[in-house]
Every structure is written in C-alpha cells, then in structure tokens.
PDB file of C-alpha atoms and ligand atoms in Angstrom:
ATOM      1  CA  UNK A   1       0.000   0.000   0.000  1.00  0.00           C
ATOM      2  CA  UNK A   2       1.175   3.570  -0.564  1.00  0.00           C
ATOM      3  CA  UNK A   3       2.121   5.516   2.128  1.00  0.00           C
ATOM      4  CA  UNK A   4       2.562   9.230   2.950  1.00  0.00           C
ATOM      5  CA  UNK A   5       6.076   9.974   2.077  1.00  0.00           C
ATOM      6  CA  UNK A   6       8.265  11.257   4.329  1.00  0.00           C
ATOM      7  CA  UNK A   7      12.224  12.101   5.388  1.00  0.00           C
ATOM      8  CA  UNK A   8      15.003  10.512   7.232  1.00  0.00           C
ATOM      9  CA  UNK A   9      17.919  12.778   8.380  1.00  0.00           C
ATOM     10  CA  UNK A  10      21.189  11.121   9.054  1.00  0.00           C
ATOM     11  CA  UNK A  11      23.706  12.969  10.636  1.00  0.00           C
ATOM     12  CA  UNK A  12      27.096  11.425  12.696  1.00  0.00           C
ATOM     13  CA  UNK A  13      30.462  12.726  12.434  1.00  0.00           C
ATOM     14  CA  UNK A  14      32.158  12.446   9.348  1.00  0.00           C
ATOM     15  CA  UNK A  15      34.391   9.015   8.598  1.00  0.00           C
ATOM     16  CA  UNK A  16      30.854   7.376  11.082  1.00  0.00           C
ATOM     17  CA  UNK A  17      30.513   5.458   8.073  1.00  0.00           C
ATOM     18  CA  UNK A  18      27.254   6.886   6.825  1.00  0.00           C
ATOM     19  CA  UNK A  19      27.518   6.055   3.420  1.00  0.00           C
ATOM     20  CA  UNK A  20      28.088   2.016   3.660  1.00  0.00           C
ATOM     21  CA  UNK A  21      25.391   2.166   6.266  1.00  0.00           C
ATOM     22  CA  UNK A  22      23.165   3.685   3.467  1.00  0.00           C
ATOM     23  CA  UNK A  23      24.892   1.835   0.671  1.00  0.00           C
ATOM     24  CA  UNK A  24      24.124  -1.557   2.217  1.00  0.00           C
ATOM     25  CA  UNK A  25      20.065  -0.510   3.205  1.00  0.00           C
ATOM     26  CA  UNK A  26      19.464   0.827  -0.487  1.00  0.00           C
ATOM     27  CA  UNK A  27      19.021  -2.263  -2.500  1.00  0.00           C
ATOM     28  CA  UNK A  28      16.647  -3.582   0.422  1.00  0.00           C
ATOM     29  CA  UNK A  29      14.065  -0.637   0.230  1.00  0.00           C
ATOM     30  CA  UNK A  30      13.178   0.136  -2.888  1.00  0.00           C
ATOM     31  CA  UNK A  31      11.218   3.506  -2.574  1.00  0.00           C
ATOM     32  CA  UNK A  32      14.002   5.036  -0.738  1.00  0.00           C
ATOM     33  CA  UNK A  33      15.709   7.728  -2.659  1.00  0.00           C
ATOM     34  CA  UNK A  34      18.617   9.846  -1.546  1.00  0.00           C
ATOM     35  CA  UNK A  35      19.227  13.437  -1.805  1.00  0.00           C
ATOM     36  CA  UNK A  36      22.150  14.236  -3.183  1.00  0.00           C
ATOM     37  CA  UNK A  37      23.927  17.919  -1.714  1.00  0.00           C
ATOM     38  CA  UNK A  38      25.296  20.428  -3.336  1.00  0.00           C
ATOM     39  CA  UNK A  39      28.743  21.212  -1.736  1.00  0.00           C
ATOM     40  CA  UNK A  40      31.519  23.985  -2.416  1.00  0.00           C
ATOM     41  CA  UNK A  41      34.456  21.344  -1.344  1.00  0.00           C
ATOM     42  CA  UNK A  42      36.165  19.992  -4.034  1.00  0.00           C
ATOM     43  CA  UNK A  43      35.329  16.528  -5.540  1.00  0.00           C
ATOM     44  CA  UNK A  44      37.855  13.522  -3.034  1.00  0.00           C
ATOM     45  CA  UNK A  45      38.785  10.965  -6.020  1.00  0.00           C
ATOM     46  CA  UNK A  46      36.689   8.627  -7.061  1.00  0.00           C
ATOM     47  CA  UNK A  47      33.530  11.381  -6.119  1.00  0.00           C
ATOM     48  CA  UNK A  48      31.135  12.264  -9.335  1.00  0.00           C
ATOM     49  CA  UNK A  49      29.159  14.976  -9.674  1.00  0.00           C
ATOM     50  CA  UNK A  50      25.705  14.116  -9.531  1.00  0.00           C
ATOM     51  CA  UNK A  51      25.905  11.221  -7.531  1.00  0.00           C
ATOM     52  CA  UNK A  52      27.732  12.054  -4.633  1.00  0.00           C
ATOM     53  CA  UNK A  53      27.439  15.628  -4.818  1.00  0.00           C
ATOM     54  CA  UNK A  54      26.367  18.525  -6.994  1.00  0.00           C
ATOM     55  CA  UNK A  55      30.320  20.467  -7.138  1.00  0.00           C
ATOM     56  CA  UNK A  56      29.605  23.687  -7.045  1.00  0.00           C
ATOM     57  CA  UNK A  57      31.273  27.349  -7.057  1.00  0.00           C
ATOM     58  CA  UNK A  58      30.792  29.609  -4.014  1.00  0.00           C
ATOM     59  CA  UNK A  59      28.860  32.013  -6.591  1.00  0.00           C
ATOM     60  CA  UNK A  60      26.779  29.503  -7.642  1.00  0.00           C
ATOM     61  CA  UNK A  61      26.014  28.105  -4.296  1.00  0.00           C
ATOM     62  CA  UNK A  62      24.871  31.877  -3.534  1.00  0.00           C
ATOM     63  CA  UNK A  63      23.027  31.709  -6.084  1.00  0.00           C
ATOM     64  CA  UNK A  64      20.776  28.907  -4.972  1.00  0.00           C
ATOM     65  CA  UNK A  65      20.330  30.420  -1.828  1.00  0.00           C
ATOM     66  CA  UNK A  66      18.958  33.318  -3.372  1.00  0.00           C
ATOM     67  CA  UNK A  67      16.397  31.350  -5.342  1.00  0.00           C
ATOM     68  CA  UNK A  68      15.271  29.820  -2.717  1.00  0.00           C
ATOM     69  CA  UNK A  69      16.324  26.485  -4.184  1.00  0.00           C
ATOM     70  CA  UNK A  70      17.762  25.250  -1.108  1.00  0.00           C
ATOM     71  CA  UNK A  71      15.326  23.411   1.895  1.00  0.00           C
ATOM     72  CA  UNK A  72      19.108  23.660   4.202  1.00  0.00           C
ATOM     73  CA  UNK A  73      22.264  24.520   4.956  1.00  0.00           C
ATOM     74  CA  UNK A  74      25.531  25.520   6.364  1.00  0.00           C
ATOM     75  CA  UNK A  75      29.311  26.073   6.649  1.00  0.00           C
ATOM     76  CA  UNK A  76      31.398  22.974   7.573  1.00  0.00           C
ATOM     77  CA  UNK A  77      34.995  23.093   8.379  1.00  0.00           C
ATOM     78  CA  UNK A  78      35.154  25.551   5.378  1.00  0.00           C
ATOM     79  CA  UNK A  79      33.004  24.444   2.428  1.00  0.00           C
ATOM     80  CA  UNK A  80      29.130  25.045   2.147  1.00  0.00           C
ATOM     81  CA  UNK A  81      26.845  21.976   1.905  1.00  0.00           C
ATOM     82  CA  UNK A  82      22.754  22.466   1.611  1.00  0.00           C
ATOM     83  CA  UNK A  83      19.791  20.585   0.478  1.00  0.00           C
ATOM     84  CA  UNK A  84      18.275  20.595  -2.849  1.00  0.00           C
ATOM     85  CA  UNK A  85      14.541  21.756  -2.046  1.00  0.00           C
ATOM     86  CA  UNK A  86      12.409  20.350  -5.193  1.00  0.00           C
ATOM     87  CA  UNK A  87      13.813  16.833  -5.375  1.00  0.00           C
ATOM     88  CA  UNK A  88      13.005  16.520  -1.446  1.00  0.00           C
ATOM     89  CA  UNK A  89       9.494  17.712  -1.881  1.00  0.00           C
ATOM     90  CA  UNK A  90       8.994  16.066  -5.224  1.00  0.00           C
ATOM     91  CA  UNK A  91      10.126  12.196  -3.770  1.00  0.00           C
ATOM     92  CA  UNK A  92       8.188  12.707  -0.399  1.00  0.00           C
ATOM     93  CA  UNK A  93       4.756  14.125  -2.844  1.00  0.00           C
ATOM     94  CA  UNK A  94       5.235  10.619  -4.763  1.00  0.00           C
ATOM     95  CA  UNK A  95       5.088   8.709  -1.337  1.00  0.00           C
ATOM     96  CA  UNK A  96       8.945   8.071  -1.047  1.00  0.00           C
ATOM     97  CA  UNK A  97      10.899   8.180   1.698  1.00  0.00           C
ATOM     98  CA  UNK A  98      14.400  10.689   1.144  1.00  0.00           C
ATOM     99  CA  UNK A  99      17.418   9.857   3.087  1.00  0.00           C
ATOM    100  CA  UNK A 100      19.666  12.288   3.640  1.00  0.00           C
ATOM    101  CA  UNK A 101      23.466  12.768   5.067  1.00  0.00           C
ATOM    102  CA  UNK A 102      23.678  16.321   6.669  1.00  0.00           C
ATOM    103  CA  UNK A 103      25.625  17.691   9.418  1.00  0.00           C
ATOM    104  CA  UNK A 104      23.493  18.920  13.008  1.00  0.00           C
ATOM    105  CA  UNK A 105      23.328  22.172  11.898  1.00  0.00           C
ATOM    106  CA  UNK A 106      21.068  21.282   8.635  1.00  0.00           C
ATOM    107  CA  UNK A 107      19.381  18.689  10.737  1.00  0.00           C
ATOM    108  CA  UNK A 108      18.260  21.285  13.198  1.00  0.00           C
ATOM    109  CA  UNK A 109      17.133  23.546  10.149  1.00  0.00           C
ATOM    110  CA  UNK A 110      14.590  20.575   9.196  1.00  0.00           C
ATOM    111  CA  UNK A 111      13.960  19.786  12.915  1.00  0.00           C
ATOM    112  CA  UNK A 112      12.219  23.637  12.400  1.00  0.00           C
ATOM    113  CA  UNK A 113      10.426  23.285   8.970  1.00  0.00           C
ATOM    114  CA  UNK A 114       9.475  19.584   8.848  1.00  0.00           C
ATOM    115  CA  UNK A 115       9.037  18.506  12.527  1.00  0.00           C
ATOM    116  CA  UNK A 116       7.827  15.401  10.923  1.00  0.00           C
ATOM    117  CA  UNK A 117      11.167  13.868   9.493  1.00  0.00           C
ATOM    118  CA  UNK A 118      12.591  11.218  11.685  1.00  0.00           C
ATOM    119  CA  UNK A 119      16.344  11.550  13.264  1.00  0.00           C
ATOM    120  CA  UNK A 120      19.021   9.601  13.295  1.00  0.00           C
ATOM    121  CA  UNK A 121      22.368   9.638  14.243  1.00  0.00           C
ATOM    122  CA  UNK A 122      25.033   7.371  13.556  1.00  0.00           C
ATOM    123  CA  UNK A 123      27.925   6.974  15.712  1.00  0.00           C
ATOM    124  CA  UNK A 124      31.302   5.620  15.939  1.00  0.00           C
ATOM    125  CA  UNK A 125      32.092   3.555  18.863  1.00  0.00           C
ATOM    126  CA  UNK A 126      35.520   5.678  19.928  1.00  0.00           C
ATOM    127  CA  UNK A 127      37.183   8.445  18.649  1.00  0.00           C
ATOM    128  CA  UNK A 128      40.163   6.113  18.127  1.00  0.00           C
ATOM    129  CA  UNK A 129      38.412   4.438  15.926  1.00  0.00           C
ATOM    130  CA  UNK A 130      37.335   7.720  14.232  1.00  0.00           C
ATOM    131  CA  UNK A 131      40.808   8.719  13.719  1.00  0.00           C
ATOM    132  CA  UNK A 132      41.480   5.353  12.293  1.00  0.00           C
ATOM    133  CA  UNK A 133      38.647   5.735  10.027  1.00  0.00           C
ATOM    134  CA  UNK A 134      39.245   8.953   8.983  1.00  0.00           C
ATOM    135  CA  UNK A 135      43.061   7.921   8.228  1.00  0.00           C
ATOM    136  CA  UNK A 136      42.263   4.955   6.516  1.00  0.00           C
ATOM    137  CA  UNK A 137      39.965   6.608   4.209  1.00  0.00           C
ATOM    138  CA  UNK A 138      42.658   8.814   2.793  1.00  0.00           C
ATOM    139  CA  UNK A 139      40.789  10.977   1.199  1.00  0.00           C
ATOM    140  CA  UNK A 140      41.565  13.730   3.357  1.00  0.00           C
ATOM    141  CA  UNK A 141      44.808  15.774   4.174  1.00  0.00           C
ATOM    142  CA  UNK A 142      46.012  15.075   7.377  1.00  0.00           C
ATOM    143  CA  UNK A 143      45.395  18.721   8.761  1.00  0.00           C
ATOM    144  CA  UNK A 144      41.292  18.149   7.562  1.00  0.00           C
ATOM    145  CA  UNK A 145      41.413  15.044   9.256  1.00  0.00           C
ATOM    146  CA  UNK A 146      42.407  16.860  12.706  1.00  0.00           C
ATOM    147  CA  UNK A 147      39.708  19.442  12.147  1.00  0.00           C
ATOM    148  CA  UNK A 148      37.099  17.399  11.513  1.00  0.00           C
ATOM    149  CA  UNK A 149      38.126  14.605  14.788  1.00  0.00           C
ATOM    150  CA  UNK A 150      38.473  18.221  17.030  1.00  0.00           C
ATOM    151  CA  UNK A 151      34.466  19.156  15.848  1.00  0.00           C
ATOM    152  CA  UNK A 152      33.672  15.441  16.849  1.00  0.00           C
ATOM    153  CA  UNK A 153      32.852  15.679  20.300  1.00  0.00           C
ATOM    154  CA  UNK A 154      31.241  18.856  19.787  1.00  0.00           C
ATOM    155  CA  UNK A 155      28.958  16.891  17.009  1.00  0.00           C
ATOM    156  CA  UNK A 156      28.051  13.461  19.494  1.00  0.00           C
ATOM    157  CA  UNK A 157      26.910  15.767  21.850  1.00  0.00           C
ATOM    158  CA  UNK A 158      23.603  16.788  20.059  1.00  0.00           C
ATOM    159  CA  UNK A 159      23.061  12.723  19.737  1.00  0.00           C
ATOM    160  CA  UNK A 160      20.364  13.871  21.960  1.00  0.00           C
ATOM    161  CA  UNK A 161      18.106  16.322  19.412  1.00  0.00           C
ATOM    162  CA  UNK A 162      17.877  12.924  17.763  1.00  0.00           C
ATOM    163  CA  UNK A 163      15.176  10.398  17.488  1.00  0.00           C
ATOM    164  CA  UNK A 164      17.405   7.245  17.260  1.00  0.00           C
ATOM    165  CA  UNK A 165      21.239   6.281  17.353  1.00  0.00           C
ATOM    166  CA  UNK A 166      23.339   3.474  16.002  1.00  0.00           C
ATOM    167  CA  UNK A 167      26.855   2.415  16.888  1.00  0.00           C
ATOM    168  CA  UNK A 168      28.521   1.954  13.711  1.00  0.00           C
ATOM    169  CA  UNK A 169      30.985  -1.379  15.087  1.00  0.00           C
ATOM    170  CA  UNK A 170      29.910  -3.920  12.981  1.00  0.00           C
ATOM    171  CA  UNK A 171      28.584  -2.589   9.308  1.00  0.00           C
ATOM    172  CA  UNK A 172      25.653  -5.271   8.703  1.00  0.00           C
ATOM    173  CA  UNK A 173      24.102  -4.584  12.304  1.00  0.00           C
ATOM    174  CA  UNK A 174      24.337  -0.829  11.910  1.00  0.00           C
ATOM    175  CA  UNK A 175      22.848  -1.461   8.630  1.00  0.00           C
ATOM    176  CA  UNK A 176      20.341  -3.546   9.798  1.00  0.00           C
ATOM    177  CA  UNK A 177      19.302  -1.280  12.858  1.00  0.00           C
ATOM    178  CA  UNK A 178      19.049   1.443  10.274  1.00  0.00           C
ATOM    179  CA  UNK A 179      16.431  -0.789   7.473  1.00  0.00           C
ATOM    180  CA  UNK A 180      14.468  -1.258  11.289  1.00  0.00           C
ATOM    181  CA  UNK A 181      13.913   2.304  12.200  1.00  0.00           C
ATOM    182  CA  UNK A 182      13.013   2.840   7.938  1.00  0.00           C
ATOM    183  CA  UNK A 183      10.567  -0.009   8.098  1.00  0.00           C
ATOM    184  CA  UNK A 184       8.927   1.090  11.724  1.00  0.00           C
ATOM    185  CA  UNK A 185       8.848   4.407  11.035  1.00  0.00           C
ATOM    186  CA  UNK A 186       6.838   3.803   7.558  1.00  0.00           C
ATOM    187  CA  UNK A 187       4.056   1.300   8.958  1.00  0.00           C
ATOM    188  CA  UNK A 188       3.316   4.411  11.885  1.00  0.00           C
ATOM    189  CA  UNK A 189       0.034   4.649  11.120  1.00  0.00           C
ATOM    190  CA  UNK A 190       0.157   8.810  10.718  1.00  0.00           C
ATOM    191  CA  UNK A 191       1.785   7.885   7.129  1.00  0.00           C
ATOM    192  CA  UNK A 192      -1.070   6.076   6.160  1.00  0.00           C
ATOM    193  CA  UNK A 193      -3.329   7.540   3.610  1.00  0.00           C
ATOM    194  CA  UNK A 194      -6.997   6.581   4.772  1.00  0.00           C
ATOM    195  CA  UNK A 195      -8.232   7.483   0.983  1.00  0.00           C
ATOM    196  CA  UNK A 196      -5.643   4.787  -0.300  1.00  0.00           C
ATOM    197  CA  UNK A 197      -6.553   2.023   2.751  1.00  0.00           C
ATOM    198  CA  UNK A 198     -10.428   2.942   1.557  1.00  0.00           C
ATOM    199  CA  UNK A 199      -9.846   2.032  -2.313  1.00  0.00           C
ATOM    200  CA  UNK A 200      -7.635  -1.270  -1.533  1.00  0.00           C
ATOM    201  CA  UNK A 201     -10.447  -2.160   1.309  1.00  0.00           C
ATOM    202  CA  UNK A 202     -13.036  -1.761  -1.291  1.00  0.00           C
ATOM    203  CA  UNK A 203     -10.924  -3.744  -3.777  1.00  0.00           C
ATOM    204  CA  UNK A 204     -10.351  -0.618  -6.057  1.00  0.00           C
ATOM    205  CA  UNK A 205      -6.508  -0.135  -5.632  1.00  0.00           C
TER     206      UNK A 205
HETATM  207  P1  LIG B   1      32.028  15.419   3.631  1.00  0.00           P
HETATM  208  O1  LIG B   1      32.841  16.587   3.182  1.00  0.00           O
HETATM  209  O2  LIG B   1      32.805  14.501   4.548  1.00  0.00           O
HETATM  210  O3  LIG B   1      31.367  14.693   2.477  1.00  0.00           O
HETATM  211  O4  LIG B   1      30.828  15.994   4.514  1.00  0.00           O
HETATM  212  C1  LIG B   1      31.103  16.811   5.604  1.00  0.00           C
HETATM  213  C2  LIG B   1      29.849  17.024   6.429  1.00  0.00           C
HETATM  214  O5  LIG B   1      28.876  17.724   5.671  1.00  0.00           O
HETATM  215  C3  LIG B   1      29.189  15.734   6.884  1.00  0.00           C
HETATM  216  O6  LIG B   1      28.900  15.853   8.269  1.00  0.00           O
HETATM  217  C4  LIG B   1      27.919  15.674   6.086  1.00  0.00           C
HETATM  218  O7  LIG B   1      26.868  15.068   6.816  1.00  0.00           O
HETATM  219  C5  LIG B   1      27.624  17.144   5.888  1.00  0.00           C
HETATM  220  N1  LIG B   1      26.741  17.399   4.750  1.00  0.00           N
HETATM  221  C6  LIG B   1      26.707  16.785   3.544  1.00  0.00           C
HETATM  222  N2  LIG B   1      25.724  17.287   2.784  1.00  0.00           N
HETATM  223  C7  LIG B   1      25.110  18.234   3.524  1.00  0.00           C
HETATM  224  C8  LIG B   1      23.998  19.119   3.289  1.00  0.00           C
HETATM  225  O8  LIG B   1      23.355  19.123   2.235  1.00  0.00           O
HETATM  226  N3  LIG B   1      23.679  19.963   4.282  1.00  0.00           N
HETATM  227  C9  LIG B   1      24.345  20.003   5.477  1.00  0.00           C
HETATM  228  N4  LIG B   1      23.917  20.869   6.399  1.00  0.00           N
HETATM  229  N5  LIG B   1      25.383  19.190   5.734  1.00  0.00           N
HETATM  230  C10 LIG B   1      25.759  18.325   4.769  1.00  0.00           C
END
C-alpha cells in the first residue's frame, strides 16, 4: 500500500561510516531515494558529480540560496553543503521516503520546517576508531582530518536532538538497525493515507 512519504535525516560525524550504512540498506528498500547535496568542497577521487554531490562554485552556491532552491544549509569546516529543495518535496509528494546525510546544523534547520522527518544519528564507537577511520579513508589531508576529529565531540553531543542512534561497530548490524527504524517508522500509522486504505479495502486499488 502507498504511504505518505516522508524524510530521514542522518547525521554522525564524518568518517561514522554513513555512506556504507546507506549503501548496504538501499538495495533492500526500494522507494528510498537519496538526496544528493550540493557542496563547495572539491570533488575527493573517485567522487562524481551528480551522484555524490552537486560540485559547485561559491557564486553559484549563492546563487541557490537566493532562489530559494535550497530546503538547508551551512558552513562545515570551510566548504558550504545544503539541500536541494524540489527533489526533497517532489520524492516525499510521490510517497517516497528521502534519506539524507547532513551535518546537526542542517538537521536542526529541518527539525524547524518539517518537525515530521525522523532523526538519526550514527555513531562511531571511539574516537580512536574515528581517527582510524578517517586515516584509513585517505581521502583527506592530514590537517582536515584533525579538524574534523576536534568538531567530533562537539557533534556526538547533540546525539540527543535525535530520534534514534546506532553504533557503527559492525557494518551489517548498523545497517540492519538502520532498514528497522526505515521499516517502523513507515508502517506508523500517521503515514497512512486513509483514501488509499479505503480504495484497496473496497478492492479498487
Ligand atoms: P564530507 O565533506 O565529509 O562529504 O561531509 C562533511 C559534512 O557535511 C558531513 O557531516 C555531512 O553530513 C555534511 N553534509 C553533507 N551534505 C550536507 C547538506 O546538504 N547539508 C548540510 N547541512 N550538511 C551536509
């Protein structure tokens, strides 16, 4: 049955591992859709426009922000990330549900104008680990990598604006803890549509 569509926020410091926890939920939910950001940073290798991010130029990002194209955003550790507006709306008006990966200032943005959206926030289980992550990962320069473990404390501490958390120790159960909350929240029965439940009662859907 269709349901109302709504939005997950996912927020956890960066190198928590947010995109394999998304990556490995995709494939098992098939009306979830992802928002892709636009971001002023600079593509890491192997990132495509598009698909992991709209690139953009500080004069264009002003830009959207002036045409009100943008449902969110903000200023981390130097570079400008925000939410395109019309694909959210669009994908949540077709009865999807969006996922997206924004930092706790964006989240508290949409905690404002769509008190509706469900939070989570993924964790790592140490800032060891972080570090390790973050190292691993490469994709950063060494003196990024310090600036973003130094805002991680500050980050975990808003854990508690949040709906739900996950430890990120083990991929497949963070995963799987994450397709649990998606699944709960979409049978609450404030996304169902009694118009739609009406037609399939009466054999019309
Ligand atoms: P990264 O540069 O590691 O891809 O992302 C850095 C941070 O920006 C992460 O915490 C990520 O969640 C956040 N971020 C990515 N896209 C957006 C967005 O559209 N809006 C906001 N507010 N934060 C974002």
């Amino acid at each position: 049955m269709r349901r109302k569509g709504f939005l997950i926020v996912l927020s956890g410091p960066s190198g928590a591992g947010k995109n394999s926890v998304m990556n490995a939920v995709f494939p098992t939910i098939p009306n979830l859709k992802y928002s892709v950001s636009v971001t002023t940073r600079p593509p890491r290798k192997g990132e495509v426009d598009g698909v992991d991010y709209f690139f953009r130029t500080e004069e264009e990002f002003d830009e959207l922000i002036q045409q009100d194209k943008l449902l969110e955003y903000a200023t981390f550790v130097g570079y400008r990330y925000g939410t395109p507006k019309d694909f959210v709306m669009e994908q949540i008006a077709n009865g999807n549900t969006v996922i997206m990966d924004i930092d706790i200032q964006g989240a508290s943005q949409i905690r404002q104008k769509m008190p509706e959206a469900v939070f989570v926030f993924l964790l790592p289980p140490t800032r060891a680990e972080l570090e390790k992550r973050l190292t691993l990962r490469g994709s950063d320069a060494q003196g990024e990598i310090a600036k973003r473990l130094q805002k991680s404390w500050e980050e975990l501490q808003h854990v508690v604006h949040y709906d739900y958390f996950i430890i990120n120790d083990e991929l497949s159960r963070a995963a799987e803890q994450l397709r649990n909350i998606i699944l709960s929240e979409s049978s609450k029965v404030s996304r169902i549509d009694l118009a739609e439940l009406q037609s399939l009662w009466e054999g019309r859907g």
